[in-house]
Amino acid sequence: MSTDTSVPHPRISGLDASDSALLTTLLREAPIGFALFDTDLRFKRANDTLARMHGVSVADLEGGRAAEVIPGELGGVIEASARKALEEDRAVADVDLSLGDRHWAHSWFPTHTAEGEVSGVVMVAVDVTDRVLAERSIRRKEERYRSLVEASSQVVWVTTPAGEVVDDAPEWRAITGQTHEEYATEGWLGAVHTEDRPRIEESWRACVANDRIFEATYRIRTRAGGYRNYDVRAVPIRRDGEIVEWVGANTDVTGKREAEEMRGRLTEQLSAAALRTARLQQATSMLAEALTVNQVVSVITEVGRSAIGADRSAVALLEEDKLRLRMITPGGIPELPGPAREEIGIEGASVMSIAVRERRPFLAENPVSLRLQLRGDEIADFVRRTDERAWVGLPLLAAGRALGALRFSFTRPREITEEERVFLEALAGQCALAVERATLFEREHKTAEALQRSLLPDRLPQLPPIRLAARYHPATRHVQVGGDWYDAFPIGDGRVAIAIGDVMGKGVKAAAGMGRVRNALRALALNDPRPSAVITGLDRLFAATEGWEQITTLAYAVIDPATGEGSISNAGHLPPLRILPDGPPRVSTAEAGTPLGWPSEREETSFSVPPGNTVVFYSDGLVENRRRGLDAGLDEIVSIAAAAPSEVLADPEILVDFLVDRMLAGYDHDDDVTVLALHVPPKTA
């Protein structure tokens, strides 16, 4: 039977408890509609935004079909699209549906089980009203300018076959303000912008010489002294195969040019807004996964660099006395003369202190603006010696309570637009929530770790010649106390008892079970230390006091330090790793018994640790995780032990760190890790 005693966290829709809470918060706060359908196309989950869109409650939606619970024709459209995504096992994306005066882009995505089978459909609705209205505005402006261009009359001019002016062009002179003499001398070229004229004149002369149609765009000086954009097209007129004249038509395209430029600006603004929205959503997702304050700072630094081009980012948190800001980002508080400081008073003159004190964004687009807002000789001194040229300070507020401040700076003058200001304030809000959550996590995690360590022995006995070393590493993905434990203690006849165990689950129940097993084991060992007797006694204890759901594994051995001989009994725990001086490492092949409390006849086997040998006991957190199976983990620990240098193998303190560091490298540390090594030094001459 399997010896895997780890149990996943409580899950909601495939997520663990912490991730589920974060998802629930995100769905409640994010301005998007969200729904999850089962394979019968009934709502399993929906958020408030989606319910408000359709004028119903979340309770009205859950359990019903879209066509039944959503008013009007939209319910049928939503259900049909969900059915298409489910039956064809592919996304149905970007379906625009209008709800009153709002426009929503709907997308449906099939969900799958771990085996790849379709398990339902997720629907996401994003408010695209601003984009639709902006696109309509662009189209209206384009149509207006196009009408103006089409309604305007073309200005025609005529030249000789050699390109010389022969006829007057009053309409043209009315636009350019040229006199009759000026037009007769230079023609239409006389009104062309001085920067454009060399290029246009050269092209015109080349077309005349080579009998080619002339087409160009240039700027024309008007009677009022300004310039307008014109398109020109001139063609040769032939008679009996000979060119008799050139006829050109100038068309005012200034409106068209302005429309194109406006469209380009609007497109850029829309693209920038969409990009900022996507980056804010990405930042929200990244901050939701940040468990520590340092991880939050890392996310904010990356978002500031990529979203607004900030050259530097900093985060400072209020101390408990609410009188000082403590820098979280390495390097100290900026904009203060002298060496970097880790703390400043809340009443100080700095970007972050003002943002926190006044609970508003602080913006300085250049050094002059900074000096005007932060008066004082020390600010002038800071501006002289820093390469920063623009600053942004944002208060971190959670439920109206100030937590600290966020600071971005730029090495060039930088004006923050209104859209960017809205983005930064939203980012600061998400950062404040993440900081508050991370601070709570770190505090609870430290408390849980302290409780766990208090249940482990303060120190290991050292009974020459054997040497013992142990490590306990709490998981980083939860804050609850775990059930991993180890123990080593001398018994009355000079031998030493060694135990390592794992109580299934997390929390107070697992910790209490661990404490009962540890105390009972010591009491039984002092009465009859034989492994089989101790394990049998624990079985009776479990049968009398513990429930069947409290699965506990245990490996227990008794060793004589003088000879290295002893015996061991295994109640469902992982096999120990034996490291030999003259052979490859290997895990024990002895069959493990059943976990404690499961009816079985307990056996013990001989257990010998000759000089030069090392035996390593460990919990499943060392060799197994979400991405690595148990068999692969056992193979990997054998390979790592085989590659260990001789000086590592000679010292159990170094060995346990060596194994833990390499076994956990590259993997999420989502379970407690317990390691206990017993080493017998080789005999010296």
Short mmCIF file of N, CA, C and O in Angstrom, two decimals, residues 30 48 72 76 87 112 122 125 131 136 143 154 196 296 317 346 378 392 454 458 472 475 505 517 552 582 644:
data_model
loop_
_atom_site.label_atom_id
_atom_site.label_comp_id
_atom_site.label_asym_id
_atom_site.label_seq_id
_atom_site.Cartn_x
_atom_site.Cartn_y
_atom_site.Cartn_z
N ALA A 30 -12.83 42.60 -9.32
CA ALA A 30 -12.47 42.92 -10.70
C ALA A 30 -13.69 43.36 -11.49
O ALA A 30 -14.78 42.82 -11.31
N ASP A 48 -20.71 38.88 -8.79
CA ASP A 48 -21.69 39.95 -8.66
C ASP A 48 -21.76 40.81 -9.91
O ASP A 48 -22.83 41.29 -10.30
N GLY A 72 -34.65 38.16 -21.57
CA GLY A 72 -34.52 38.54 -22.97
C GLY A 72 -33.79 37.50 -23.81
O GLY A 72 -33.62 36.34 -23.41
N GLY A 76 -30.39 33.15 -24.40
CA GLY A 76 -30.24 32.14 -25.45
C GLY A 76 -28.91 32.25 -26.16
O GLY A 76 -28.27 31.25 -26.49
N GLU A 87 -19.23 21.63 -26.90
CA GLU A 87 -19.30 20.54 -27.88
C GLU A 87 -18.08 20.50 -28.79
O GLU A 87 -17.61 19.43 -29.16
N HIS A 112 -11.15 21.58 -18.40
CA HIS A 112 -10.80 20.17 -18.52
C HIS A 112 -10.39 19.60 -17.17
O HIS A 112 -9.90 20.32 -16.29
N VAL A 122 -16.05 28.10 -18.90
CA VAL A 122 -15.87 29.37 -18.19
C VAL A 122 -16.25 30.51 -19.14
O VAL A 122 -15.85 30.50 -20.30
N ALA A 125 -16.82 38.16 -19.24
CA ALA A 125 -17.40 39.31 -19.93
C ALA A 125 -16.65 40.56 -19.50
O ALA A 125 -16.56 40.85 -18.31
N ARG A 131 -14.27 51.46 -25.51
CA ARG A 131 -13.64 51.16 -26.81
C ARG A 131 -14.65 51.32 -27.94
O ARG A 131 -14.36 51.90 -28.98
N ARG A 136 -16.69 54.48 -32.51
CA ARG A 136 -17.76 55.21 -33.18
C ARG A 136 -17.39 56.67 -33.37
O ARG A 136 -17.67 57.27 -34.42
N GLU A 143 -15.80 60.35 -41.23
CA GLU A 143 -16.84 60.67 -42.19
C GLU A 143 -16.98 62.18 -42.38
O GLU A 143 -17.18 62.66 -43.51
N GLN A 154 -11.46 71.21 -56.67
CA GLN A 154 -10.05 71.10 -57.01
C GLN A 154 -9.58 72.38 -57.72
O GLN A 154 -10.34 73.02 -58.45
N ASP A 196 9.77 71.67 -48.59
CA ASP A 196 9.28 70.68 -49.55
C ASP A 196 9.69 71.00 -50.99
O ASP A 196 9.74 70.11 -51.84
N VAL A 296 6.08 40.85 -2.98
CA VAL A 296 5.24 41.98 -3.42
C VAL A 296 6.12 43.08 -3.99
O VAL A 296 5.83 43.65 -5.06
N LEU A 317 7.02 50.83 4.48
CA LEU A 317 5.86 50.51 5.31
C LEU A 317 5.90 51.29 6.62
O LEU A 317 6.98 51.57 7.15
N ILE A 346 7.53 60.27 9.59
CA ILE A 346 6.36 60.50 8.75
C ILE A 346 6.17 61.98 8.48
O ILE A 346 5.53 62.38 7.49
N GLU A 378 18.02 70.66 2.00
CA GLU A 378 18.38 69.26 1.78
C GLU A 378 17.75 68.72 0.49
O GLU A 378 18.35 67.88 -0.18
N VAL A 392 7.02 60.00 -8.48
CA VAL A 392 5.63 59.69 -8.18
C VAL A 392 5.60 59.01 -6.81
O VAL A 392 6.33 58.03 -6.58
N SER A 454 8.74 24.02 18.61
CA SER A 454 8.64 23.76 20.05
C SER A 454 8.28 22.31 20.34
O SER A 454 8.51 21.82 21.46
N ASP A 458 15.00 19.98 21.54
CA ASP A 458 15.88 21.15 21.53
C ASP A 458 17.24 20.82 20.93
O ASP A 458 17.83 21.61 20.22
N TYR A 472 14.65 20.71 10.08
CA TYR A 472 13.21 20.84 9.85
C TYR A 472 12.97 22.13 9.08
O TYR A 472 13.40 23.21 9.49
N ALA A 475 6.87 24.32 5.37
CA ALA A 475 6.45 24.66 4.01
C ALA A 475 6.25 26.17 3.90
O ALA A 475 5.90 26.84 4.86
N GLY A 505 -2.05 15.54 7.55
CA GLY A 505 -2.80 16.78 7.64
C GLY A 505 -1.99 17.92 8.20
O GLY A 505 -0.78 17.83 8.43
N VAL A 517 1.76 11.05 19.84
CA VAL A 517 2.60 9.94 19.39
C VAL A 517 4.01 10.06 19.97
O VAL A 517 4.59 9.07 20.45
N THR A 552 -0.98 7.93 10.52
CA THR A 552 0.34 8.31 11.01
C THR A 552 1.34 7.23 10.64
O THR A 552 1.10 6.04 10.87
N ASP A 582 32.12 2.44 0.52
CA ASP A 582 32.75 1.67 -0.56
C ASP A 582 31.72 1.15 -1.56
O ASP A 582 31.93 0.12 -2.19
N ALA A 644 27.76 13.46 -3.84
CA ALA A 644 28.24 14.29 -2.74
C ALA A 644 29.73 14.10 -2.53
O ALA A 644 30.23 12.96 -2.54
#
